[in-house]
Amino acid sequence: MRVPSLPYLFQRYRTQQTHRISALPIVILMPHSACNCRCVMCDIWKDNANLKELSPEAIAPLVDALVKWRTHTVVLSGGEALLNKHCFALCRLLRRNGLRVSLLSTGLLLQKHAAAVVDCIDEVIVSLDGDEALHDAIRNIPGAYRKMADGIAAVHTLAPGFRITARTVIHQLNFMHWPSIISAAEMIGVQQISFLPADVSSHAFNREQAWGTERQHEILLTAEQLPALQEIVHEVIRQSAGINDGTFVAESPLKLQQIYDYYAAFYGKNPFPYKHCNAPWVSTVIEADGTVRPCFFHAGIGNIHEASLPDILNSAEAIAFRKQLDVQKDTTCAKCVCYLHLPLSS
């Protein structure tokens, strides 16, 4: 387990007290704007023609700041990061400077790049939407499940202990299959699986305009489906307790219950789940066009092609944003589906 140093703890404390970034544990990079899936709950793929990507030359100036801020993990998100022809050069640059690299991926290119993944990346998180038929249907890509499973197998053939986990968005199209998703995750050989509800209300995931009511309800559960969801949550809690001493499913029973609470909140049955999030104080998102965001869901505050990352994150505008942000009252935060909280010791 990584033991934080006293200077790092002090930097974290200064950030918390002053709202000026002195430490930045996590950075999310989107190396490539396009995606090789066409998921029903995401609009990223709809802008594939307008390709943008980050080059090693664009990332190199960030490294000194990340080292100074004692960043420990860079998460490659997207789009599909493996579509960037410079992806592994970026990974090598980051790892040479002591940064851990985590890849969020559709899994479709894992088999092709298995050796480079093992050599250049510390962890892979694949998206899993269901068993084979359901996964392919939600991804709108024939053979997507099999390609992902074969890719996981290829990586584990080269490095049996390499950490690969799965992440599933639970929504109207797959909630009834939730227990079988856990079984599918065991079958393809991931070490753990996590779950979150679907974001239907923000401008994230390439939505120039937030979804209207009709589009939201293609993904949202209906009010009539909520009792069935609650029963499924109870079943998943029972199922997960029996796998790997209860550690195979990442979420606690309370967090699994909050997926029900999230959907129920759209119908006024309870408040949206309590948020204990400090993402804008411990992380940042850098998109493929260079846009810098405090997190996935809040508006951009600058661009690395126009200013340095320290100047962006510690601008008067950015400091004021963090200082006034109350995640319990902010309307964007209230409906957030993937909030992050790192305690001071992390």
PDB file of N, CA and C in Angstrom, residues 180-270:
ATOM      1  N   SER A 180     -26.671 -11.550 -14.056  1.00  0.00           N
ATOM      2  CA  SER A 180     -25.935 -12.262 -15.104  1.00  0.00           C
ATOM      3  C   SER A 180     -24.733 -11.461 -15.587  1.00  0.00           C
ATOM      4  N   ILE A 181     -24.759 -10.143 -15.419  1.00  0.00           N
ATOM      5  CA  ILE A 181     -23.583  -9.325 -15.754  1.00  0.00           C
ATOM      6  C   ILE A 181     -22.428  -9.689 -14.822  1.00  0.00           C
ATOM      7  N   ILE A 182     -22.749  -9.896 -13.550  1.00  0.00           N
ATOM      8  CA  ILE A 182     -21.715 -10.300 -12.591  1.00  0.00           C
ATOM      9  C   ILE A 182     -21.148 -11.661 -12.992  1.00  0.00           C
ATOM     10  N   SER A 183     -22.016 -12.563 -13.392  1.00  0.00           N
ATOM     11  CA  SER A 183     -21.555 -13.883 -13.831  1.00  0.00           C
ATOM     12  C   SER A 183     -20.686 -13.778 -15.082  1.00  0.00           C
ATOM     13  N   ALA A 184     -21.079 -12.889 -16.007  1.00  0.00           N
ATOM     14  CA  ALA A 184     -20.282 -12.691 -17.223  1.00  0.00           C
ATOM     15  C   ALA A 184     -18.905 -12.127 -16.879  1.00  0.00           C
ATOM     16  N   ALA A 185     -18.848 -11.220 -15.900  1.00  0.00           N
ATOM     17  CA  ALA A 185     -17.560 -10.648 -15.483  1.00  0.00           C
ATOM     18  C   ALA A 185     -16.639 -11.727 -14.923  1.00  0.00           C
ATOM     19  N   GLU A 186     -17.213 -12.641 -14.131  1.00  0.00           N
ATOM     20  CA  GLU A 186     -16.412 -13.766 -13.632  1.00  0.00           C
ATOM     21  C   GLU A 186     -15.905 -14.616 -14.795  1.00  0.00           C
ATOM     22  N   MET A 187     -16.770 -14.838 -15.767  1.00  0.00           N
ATOM     23  CA  MET A 187     -16.443 -15.733 -16.878  1.00  0.00           C
ATOM     24  C   MET A 187     -15.300 -15.181 -17.727  1.00  0.00           C
ATOM     25  N   ILE A 188     -15.272 -13.874 -17.953  1.00  0.00           N
ATOM     26  CA  ILE A 188     -14.224 -13.315 -18.820  1.00  0.00           C
ATOM     27  C   ILE A 188     -12.935 -13.054 -18.061  1.00  0.00           C
ATOM     28  N   GLY A 189     -12.923 -13.255 -16.753  1.00  0.00           N
ATOM     29  CA  GLY A 189     -11.667 -13.244 -16.018  1.00  0.00           C
ATOM     30  C   GLY A 189     -11.210 -11.920 -15.457  1.00  0.00           C
ATOM     31  N   VAL A 190     -12.136 -10.975 -15.266  1.00  0.00           N
ATOM     32  CA  VAL A 190     -11.721  -9.732 -14.611  1.00  0.00           C
ATOM     33  C   VAL A 190     -11.634  -9.963 -13.107  1.00  0.00           C
ATOM     34  N   GLN A 191     -10.836  -9.122 -12.436  1.00  0.00           N
ATOM     35  CA  GLN A 191     -10.640  -9.297 -10.998  1.00  0.00           C
ATOM     36  C   GLN A 191     -11.734  -8.641 -10.160  1.00  0.00           C
ATOM     37  N   GLN A 192     -12.448  -7.686 -10.735  1.00  0.00           N
ATOM     38  CA  GLN A 192     -13.472  -6.978  -9.979  1.00  0.00           C
ATOM     39  C   GLN A 192     -14.405  -6.287 -10.965  1.00  0.00           C
ATOM     40  N   ILE A 193     -15.608  -5.968 -10.504  1.00  0.00           N
ATOM     41  CA  ILE A 193     -16.551  -5.206 -11.328  1.00  0.00           C
ATOM     42  C   ILE A 193     -17.195  -4.131 -10.467  1.00  0.00           C
ATOM     43  N   SER A 194     -17.441  -2.972 -11.069  1.00  0.00           N
ATOM     44  CA  SER A 194     -18.119  -1.876 -10.378  1.00  0.00           C
ATOM     45  C   SER A 194     -19.317  -1.433 -11.202  1.00  0.00           C
ATOM     46  N   PHE A 195     -20.240  -0.731 -10.538  1.00  0.00           N
ATOM     47  CA  PHE A 195     -21.493  -0.336 -11.177  1.00  0.00           C
ATOM     48  C   PHE A 195     -21.805   1.125 -10.893  1.00  0.00           C
ATOM     49  N   LEU A 196     -22.454   1.769 -11.850  1.00  0.00           N
ATOM     50  CA  LEU A 196     -22.954   3.124 -11.653  1.00  0.00           C
ATOM     51  C   LEU A 196     -24.206   3.311 -12.500  1.00  0.00           C
ATOM     52  N   PRO A 197     -25.063   4.263 -12.142  1.00  0.00           N
ATOM     53  CA  PRO A 197     -26.243   4.527 -12.969  1.00  0.00           C
ATOM     54  C   PRO A 197     -25.870   5.344 -14.195  1.00  0.00           C
ATOM     55  N   ALA A 198     -26.805   5.489 -15.104  1.00  0.00           N
ATOM     56  CA  ALA A 198     -26.557   6.208 -16.350  1.00  0.00           C
ATOM     57  C   ALA A 198     -26.744   7.702 -16.161  1.00  0.00           C
ATOM     58  N   ASP A 199     -25.814   8.469 -16.715  1.00  0.00           N
ATOM     59  CA  ASP A 199     -25.969   9.921 -16.758  1.00  0.00           C
ATOM     60  C   ASP A 199     -26.903  10.274 -17.915  1.00  0.00           C
ATOM     61  N   VAL A 200     -27.998  10.947 -17.608  1.00  0.00           N
ATOM     62  CA  VAL A 200     -28.955  11.327 -18.660  1.00  0.00           C
ATOM     63  C   VAL A 200     -29.210  12.828 -18.696  1.00  0.00           C
ATOM     64  N   SER A 201     -28.564  13.582 -17.805  1.00  0.00           N
ATOM     65  CA  SER A 201     -28.963  14.983 -17.643  1.00  0.00           C
ATOM     66  C   SER A 201     -27.858  15.995 -17.867  1.00  0.00           C
ATOM     67  N   SER A 202     -26.619  15.558 -18.085  1.00  0.00           N
ATOM     68  CA  SER A 202     -25.517  16.516 -18.197  1.00  0.00           C
ATOM     69  C   SER A 202     -25.124  16.734 -19.655  1.00  0.00           C
ATOM     70  N   HIS A 203     -24.108  17.597 -19.856  1.00  0.00           N
ATOM     71  CA  HIS A 203     -23.536  17.835 -21.173  1.00  0.00           C
ATOM     72  C   HIS A 203     -22.304  16.969 -21.411  1.00  0.00           C
ATOM     73  N   ALA A 204     -22.015  16.056 -20.493  1.00  0.00           N
ATOM     74  CA  ALA A 204     -20.853  15.183 -20.656  1.00  0.00           C
ATOM     75  C   ALA A 204     -21.084  14.189 -21.790  1.00  0.00           C
ATOM     76  N   PHE A 205     -20.000  13.499 -22.177  1.00  0.00           N
ATOM     77  CA  PHE A 205     -20.060  12.446 -23.188  1.00  0.00           C
ATOM     78  C   PHE A 205     -20.524  12.983 -24.543  1.00  0.00           C
ATOM     79  N   ASN A 206     -19.978  14.175 -24.879  1.00  0.00           N
ATOM     80  CA  ASN A 206     -20.172  14.786 -26.197  1.00  0.00           C
ATOM     81  C   ASN A 206     -21.608  15.224 -26.459  1.00  0.00           C
ATOM     82  N   ARG A 207     -22.296  15.665 -25.435  1.00  0.00           N
ATOM     83  CA  ARG A 207     -23.648  16.189 -25.646  1.00  0.00           C
ATOM     84  C   ARG A 207     -23.591  17.708 -25.714  1.00  0.00           C
ATOM     85  N   GLU A 208     -23.672  18.243 -26.931  1.00  0.00           N
ATOM     86  CA  GLU A 208     -23.691  19.696 -27.063  1.00  0.00           C
ATOM     87  C   GLU A 208     -24.927  20.272 -26.393  1.00  0.00           C
ATOM     88  N   GLN A 209     -26.008  19.522 -26.461  1.00  0.00           N
ATOM     89  CA  GLN A 209     -27.229  19.890 -25.758  1.00  0.00           C
ATOM     90  C   GLN A 209     -27.630  18.723 -24.853  1.00  0.00           C
ATOM     91  N   ALA A 210     -28.067  19.061 -23.640  1.00  0.00           N
ATOM     92  CA  ALA A 210     -28.518  18.003 -22.732  1.00  0.00           C
ATOM     93  C   ALA A 210     -29.699  17.267 -23.369  1.00  0.00           C
ATOM     94  N   TRP A 211     -29.811  15.992 -23.075  1.00  0.00           N
ATOM     95  CA  TRP A 211     -30.902  15.202 -23.646  1.00  0.00           C
ATOM     96  C   TRP A 211     -32.259  15.745 -23.223  1.00  0.00           C
ATOM     97  N   GLY A 212     -33.203  15.706 -24.144  1.00  0.00           N
ATOM     98  CA  GLY A 212     -34.580  16.034 -23.825  1.00  0.00           C
ATOM     99  C   GLY A 212     -35.250  14.889 -23.096  1.00  0.00           C
ATOM    100  N   THR A 213     -36.476  15.125 -22.671  1.00  0.00           N
ATOM    101  CA  THR A 213     -37.196  14.135 -21.861  1.00  0.00           C
ATOM    102  C   THR A 213     -37.353  12.807 -22.591  1.00  0.00           C
ATOM    103  N   GLU A 214     -37.708  12.862 -23.876  1.00  0.00           N
ATOM    104  CA  GLU A 214     -37.927  11.621 -24.631  1.00  0.00           C
ATOM    105  C   GLU A 214     -36.653  10.789 -24.699  1.00  0.00           C
ATOM    106  N   ARG A 215     -35.518  11.452 -24.986  1.00  0.00           N
ATOM    107  CA  ARG A 215     -34.243  10.722 -25.078  1.00  0.00           C
ATOM    108  C   ARG A 215     -33.827  10.186 -23.707  1.00  0.00           C
ATOM    109  N   GLN A 216     -34.040  10.962 -22.661  1.00  0.00           N
ATOM    110  CA  GLN A 216     -33.703  10.501 -21.311  1.00  0.00           C
ATOM    111  C   GLN A 216     -34.439   9.208 -20.979  1.00  0.00           C
ATOM    112  N   HIS A 217     -35.704   9.153 -21.365  1.00  0.00           N
ATOM    113  CA  HIS A 217     -36.520   8.007 -20.972  1.00  0.00           C
ATOM    114  C   HIS A 217     -36.252   6.759 -21.815  1.00  0.00           C
ATOM    115  N   GLU A 218     -35.382   6.880 -22.814  1.00  0.00           N
ATOM    116  CA  GLU A 218     -34.902   5.682 -23.496  1.00  0.00           C
ATOM    117  C   GLU A 218     -33.906   4.919 -22.621  1.00  0.00           C
ATOM    118  N   ILE A 219     -33.297   5.622 -21.654  1.00  0.00           N
ATOM    119  CA  ILE A 219     -32.267   5.043 -20.797  1.00  0.00           C
ATOM    120  C   ILE A 219     -32.724   4.969 -19.342  1.00  0.00           C
ATOM    121  N   LEU A 220     -33.432   6.003 -18.875  1.00  0.00           N
ATOM    122  CA  LEU A 220     -33.954   5.990 -17.509  1.00  0.00           C
ATOM    123  C   LEU A 220     -34.917   4.819 -17.303  1.00  0.00           C
ATOM    124  N   LEU A 221     -34.911   4.278 -16.110  1.00  0.00           N
ATOM    125  CA  LEU A 221     -35.974   3.345 -15.764  1.00  0.00           C
ATOM    126  C   LEU A 221     -37.278   4.104 -15.621  1.00  0.00           C
ATOM    127  N   THR A 222     -38.393   3.441 -15.867  1.00  0.00           N
ATOM    128  CA  THR A 222     -39.687   4.061 -15.617  1.00  0.00           C
ATOM    129  C   THR A 222     -40.039   3.932 -14.139  1.00  0.00           C
ATOM    130  N   ALA A 223     -41.001   4.715 -13.697  1.00  0.00           N
ATOM    131  CA  ALA A 223     -41.457   4.612 -12.307  1.00  0.00           C
ATOM    132  C   ALA A 223     -41.991   3.211 -12.019  1.00  0.00           C
ATOM    133  N   GLU A 224     -42.627   2.608 -13.007  1.00  0.00           N
ATOM    134  CA  GLU A 224     -43.203   1.275 -12.822  1.00  0.00           C
ATOM    135  C   GLU A 224     -42.125   0.193 -12.674  1.00  0.00           C
ATOM    136  N   GLN A 225     -40.911   0.471 -13.163  1.00  0.00           N
ATOM    137  CA  GLN A 225     -39.834  -0.519 -13.075  1.00  0.00           C
ATOM    138  C   GLN A 225     -39.065  -0.443 -11.756  1.00  0.00           C
ATOM    139  N   LEU A 226     -39.320   0.598 -10.960  1.00  0.00           N
ATOM    140  CA  LEU A 226     -38.543   0.775  -9.732  1.00  0.00           C
ATOM    141  C   LEU A 226     -38.675  -0.390  -8.749  1.00  0.00           C
ATOM    142  N   PRO A 227     -39.877  -0.939  -8.506  1.00  0.00           N
ATOM    143  CA  PRO A 227     -39.938  -2.087  -7.591  1.00  0.00           C
ATOM    144  C   PRO A 227     -39.084  -3.269  -8.055  1.00  0.00           C
ATOM    145  N   ALA A 228     -39.069  -3.504  -9.369  1.00  0.00           N
ATOM    146  CA  ALA A 228     -38.240  -4.592  -9.887  1.00  0.00           C
ATOM    147  C   ALA A 228     -36.762  -4.291  -9.678  1.00  0.00           C
ATOM    148  N   LEU A 229     -36.374  -3.027  -9.874  1.00  0.00           N
ATOM    149  CA  LEU A 229     -34.990  -2.637  -9.628  1.00  0.00           C
ATOM    150  C   LEU A 229     -34.606  -2.874  -8.174  1.00  0.00           C
ATOM    151  N   GLN A 230     -35.495  -2.523  -7.250  1.00  0.00           N
ATOM    152  CA  GLN A 230     -35.181  -2.727  -5.841  1.00  0.00           C
ATOM    153  C   GLN A 230     -34.963  -4.205  -5.534  1.00  0.00           C
ATOM    154  N   GLU A 231     -35.781  -5.066  -6.108  1.00  0.00           N
ATOM    155  CA  GLU A 231     -35.596  -6.501  -5.899  1.00  0.00           C
ATOM    156  C   GLU A 231     -34.265  -6.981  -6.479  1.00  0.00           C
ATOM    157  N   ILE A 232     -33.927  -6.441  -7.650  1.00  0.00           N
ATOM    158  CA  ILE A 232     -32.656  -6.812  -8.277  1.00  0.00           C
ATOM    159  C   ILE A 232     -31.484  -6.358  -7.409  1.00  0.00           C
ATOM    160  N   VAL A 233     -31.564  -5.154  -6.853  1.00  0.00           N
ATOM    161  CA  VAL A 233     -30.495  -4.662  -5.971  1.00  0.00           C
ATOM    162  C   VAL A 233     -30.306  -5.613  -4.800  1.00  0.00           C
ATOM    163  N   HIS A 234     -31.401  -6.032  -4.181  1.00  0.00           N
ATOM    164  CA  HIS A 234     -31.299  -6.977  -3.068  1.00  0.00           C
ATOM    165  C   HIS A 234     -30.633  -8.281  -3.518  1.00  0.00           C
ATOM    166  N   GLU A 235     -31.009  -8.759  -4.706  1.00  0.00           N
ATOM    167  CA  GLU A 235     -30.417  -9.990  -5.221  1.00  0.00           C
ATOM    168  C   GLU A 235     -28.925  -9.810  -5.479  1.00  0.00           C
ATOM    169  N   VAL A 236     -28.546  -8.668  -6.048  1.00  0.00           N
ATOM    170  CA  VAL A 236     -27.130  -8.402  -6.337  1.00  0.00           C
ATOM    171  C   VAL A 236     -26.324  -8.318  -5.044  1.00  0.00           C
ATOM    172  N   ILE A 237     -26.883  -7.703  -4.021  1.00  0.00           N
ATOM    173  CA  ILE A 237     -26.191  -7.623  -2.730  1.00  0.00           C
ATOM    174  C   ILE A 237     -25.949  -9.026  -2.172  1.00  0.00           C
ATOM    175  N   ARG A 238     -26.962  -9.894  -2.273  1.00  0.00           N
ATOM    176  CA  ARG A 238     -26.790 -11.275  -1.793  1.00  0.00           C
ATOM    177  C   ARG A 238     -25.757 -12.022  -2.637  1.00  0.00           C
ATOM    178  N   GLN A 239     -25.844 -11.846  -3.955  1.00  0.00           N
ATOM    179  CA  GLN A 239     -24.925 -12.535  -4.858  1.00  0.00           C
ATOM    180  C   GLN A 239     -23.486 -12.088  -4.630  1.00  0.00           C
ATOM    181  N   SER A 240     -23.279 -10.786  -4.520  1.00  0.00           N
ATOM    182  CA  SER A 240     -21.914 -10.261  -4.416  1.00  0.00           C
ATOM    183  C   SER A 240     -21.239 -10.664  -3.121  1.00  0.00           C
ATOM    184  N   ALA A 241     -22.019 -10.883  -2.076  1.00  0.00           N
ATOM    185  CA  ALA A 241     -21.433 -11.276  -0.784  1.00  0.00           C
ATOM    186  C   ALA A 241     -20.737 -12.626  -0.854  1.00  0.00           C
ATOM    187  N   GLY A 242     -21.129 -13.444  -1.827  1.00  0.00           N
ATOM    188  CA  GLY A 242     -20.578 -14.789  -1.905  1.00  0.00           C
ATOM    189  C   GLY A 242     -19.423 -14.946  -2.876  1.00  0.00           C
ATOM    190  N   ILE A 243     -18.961 -13.862  -3.485  1.00  0.00           N
ATOM    191  CA  ILE A 243     -17.887 -13.969  -4.482  1.00  0.00           C
ATOM    192  C   ILE A 243     -16.631 -13.295  -3.950  1.00  0.00           C
ATOM    193  N   ASN A 244     -15.556 -14.050  -3.865  1.00  0.00           N
ATOM    194  CA  ASN A 244     -14.261 -13.522  -3.403  1.00  0.00           C
ATOM    195  C   ASN A 244     -14.394 -12.773  -2.079  1.00  0.00           C
ATOM    196  N   ASP A 245     -15.066 -13.408  -1.124  1.00  0.00           N
ATOM    197  CA  ASP A 245     -15.257 -12.790   0.196  1.00  0.00           C
ATOM    198  C   ASP A 245     -15.917 -11.415   0.113  1.00  0.00           C
ATOM    199  N   GLY A 246     -16.779 -11.260  -0.876  1.00  0.00           N
ATOM    200  CA  GLY A 246     -17.513 -10.008  -1.012  1.00  0.00           C
ATOM    201  C   GLY A 246     -16.741  -8.888  -1.675  1.00  0.00           C
ATOM    202  N   THR A 247     -15.571  -9.176  -2.243  1.00  0.00           N
ATOM    203  CA  THR A 247     -14.749  -8.112  -2.837  1.00  0.00           C
ATOM    204  C   THR A 247     -14.852  -8.046  -4.358  1.00  0.00           C
ATOM    205  N   PHE A 248     -15.521  -9.019  -4.986  1.00  0.00           N
ATOM    206  CA  PHE A 248     -15.571  -9.022  -6.455  1.00  0.00           C
ATOM    207  C   PHE A 248     -16.374  -7.831  -6.968  1.00  0.00           C
ATOM    208  N   VAL A 249     -17.485  -7.512  -6.312  1.00  0.00           N
ATOM    209  CA  VAL A 249     -18.232  -6.296  -6.636  1.00  0.00           C
ATOM    210  C   VAL A 249     -17.644  -5.157  -5.811  1.00  0.00           C
ATOM    211  N   ALA A 250     -17.217  -4.098  -6.480  1.00  0.00           N
ATOM    212  CA  ALA A 250     -16.475  -3.032  -5.805  1.00  0.00           C
ATOM    213  C   ALA A 250     -17.331  -2.267  -4.802  1.00  0.00           C
ATOM    214  N   GLU A 251     -18.615  -2.091  -5.113  1.00  0.00           N
ATOM    215  CA  GLU A 251     -19.470  -1.250  -4.286  1.00  0.00           C
ATOM    216  C   GLU A 251     -19.950  -1.978  -3.042  1.00  0.00           C
ATOM    217  N   SER A 252     -20.097  -1.224  -1.969  1.00  0.00           N
ATOM    218  CA  SER A 252     -20.713  -1.732  -0.752  1.00  0.00           C
ATOM    219  C   SER A 252     -22.219  -1.876  -0.968  1.00  0.00           C
ATOM    220  N   PRO A 253     -22.907  -2.622  -0.097  1.00  0.00           N
ATOM    221  CA  PRO A 253     -24.371  -2.683  -0.200  1.00  0.00           C
ATOM    222  C   PRO A 253     -25.018  -1.296  -0.211  1.00  0.00           C
ATOM    223  N   LEU A 254     -24.483  -0.359   0.573  1.00  0.00           N
ATOM    224  CA  LEU A 254     -25.047   0.997   0.596  1.00  0.00           C
ATOM    225  C   LEU A 254     -24.940   1.657  -0.767  1.00  0.00           C
ATOM    226  N   LYS A 255     -23.787   1.524  -1.412  1.00  0.00           N
ATOM    227  CA  LYS A 255     -23.616   2.154  -2.725  1.00  0.00           C
ATOM    228  C   LYS A 255     -24.451   1.460  -3.800  1.00  0.00           C
ATOM    229  N   LEU A 256     -24.622   0.165  -3.688  1.00  0.00           N
ATOM    230  CA  LEU A 256     -25.513  -0.515  -4.628  1.00  0.00           C
ATOM    231  C   LEU A 256     -26.945  -0.025  -4.461  1.00  0.00           C
ATOM    232  N   GLN A 257     -27.366   0.156  -3.225  1.00  0.00           N
ATOM    233  CA  GLN A 257     -28.707   0.685  -2.962  1.00  0.00           C
ATOM    234  C   GLN A 257     -28.863   2.086  -3.542  1.00  0.00           C
ATOM    235  N   GLN A 258     -27.789   2.858  -3.559  1.00  0.00           N
ATOM    236  CA  GLN A 258     -27.868   4.225  -4.082  1.00  0.00           C
ATOM    237  C   GLN A 258     -28.142   4.268  -5.579  1.00  0.00           C
ATOM    238  N   ILE A 259     -27.884   3.175  -6.293  1.00  0.00           N
ATOM    239  CA  ILE A 259     -28.264   3.141  -7.711  1.00  0.00           C
ATOM    240  C   ILE A 259     -29.780   3.145  -7.828  1.00  0.00           C
ATOM    241  N   TYR A 260     -30.436   2.383  -6.974  1.00  0.00           N
ATOM    242  CA  TYR A 260     -31.908   2.484  -6.928  1.00  0.00           C
ATOM    243  C   TYR A 260     -32.322   3.899  -6.536  1.00  0.00           C
ATOM    244  N   ASP A 261     -31.707   4.458  -5.498  1.00  0.00           N
ATOM    245  CA  ASP A 261     -32.085   5.790  -5.020  1.00  0.00           C
ATOM    246  C   ASP A 261     -31.927   6.845  -6.103  1.00  0.00           C
ATOM    247  N   TYR A 262     -30.899   6.698  -6.930  1.00  0.00           N
ATOM    248  CA  TYR A 262     -30.667   7.652  -8.017  1.00  0.00           C
ATOM    249  C   TYR A 262     -31.849   7.658  -8.984  1.00  0.00           C
ATOM    250  N   TYR A 263     -32.253   6.481  -9.432  1.00  0.00           N
ATOM    251  CA  TYR A 263     -33.372   6.426 -10.370  1.00  0.00           C
ATOM    252  C   TYR A 263     -34.692   6.820  -9.708  1.00  0.00           C
ATOM    253  N   ALA A 264     -34.875   6.442  -8.461  1.00  0.00           N
ATOM    254  CA  ALA A 264     -36.106   6.813  -7.753  1.00  0.00           C
ATOM    255  C   ALA A 264     -36.214   8.317  -7.570  1.00  0.00           C
ATOM    256  N   ALA A 265     -35.067   9.000  -7.472  1.00  0.00           N
ATOM    257  CA  ALA A 265     -35.086  10.452  -7.264  1.00  0.00           C
ATOM    258  C   ALA A 265     -35.689  11.190  -8.451  1.00  0.00           C
ATOM    259  N   PHE A 266     -35.594  10.626  -9.657  1.00  0.00           N
ATOM    260  CA  PHE A 266     -36.193  11.267 -10.827  1.00  0.00           C
ATOM    261  C   PHE A 266     -37.720  11.326 -10.719  1.00  0.00           C
ATOM    262  N   TYR A 267     -38.276  10.486  -9.867  1.00  0.00           N
ATOM    263  CA  TYR A 267     -39.732  10.447  -9.704  1.00  0.00           C
ATOM    264  C   TYR A 267     -40.160  10.973  -8.331  1.00  0.00           C
ATOM    265  N   GLY A 268     -39.247  11.700  -7.666  1.00  0.00           N
ATOM    266  CA  GLY A 268     -39.577  12.349  -6.415  1.00  0.00           C
ATOM    267  C   GLY A 268     -39.786  11.418  -5.239  1.00  0.00           C
ATOM    268  N   LYS A 269     -39.297  10.191  -5.340  1.00  0.00           N
ATOM    269  CA  LYS A 269     -39.520   9.229  -4.259  1.00  0.00           C
ATOM    270  C   LYS A 269     -38.508   9.386  -3.130  1.00  0.00           C
ATOM    271  N   ASN A 270     -37.385  10.018  -3.419  1.00  0.00           N
ATOM    272  CA  ASN A 270     -36.364  10.310  -2.414  1.00  0.00           C
ATOM    273  C   ASN A 270     -35.415  11.339  -3.010  1.00  0.00           C
TER     274      ASN A 270
END
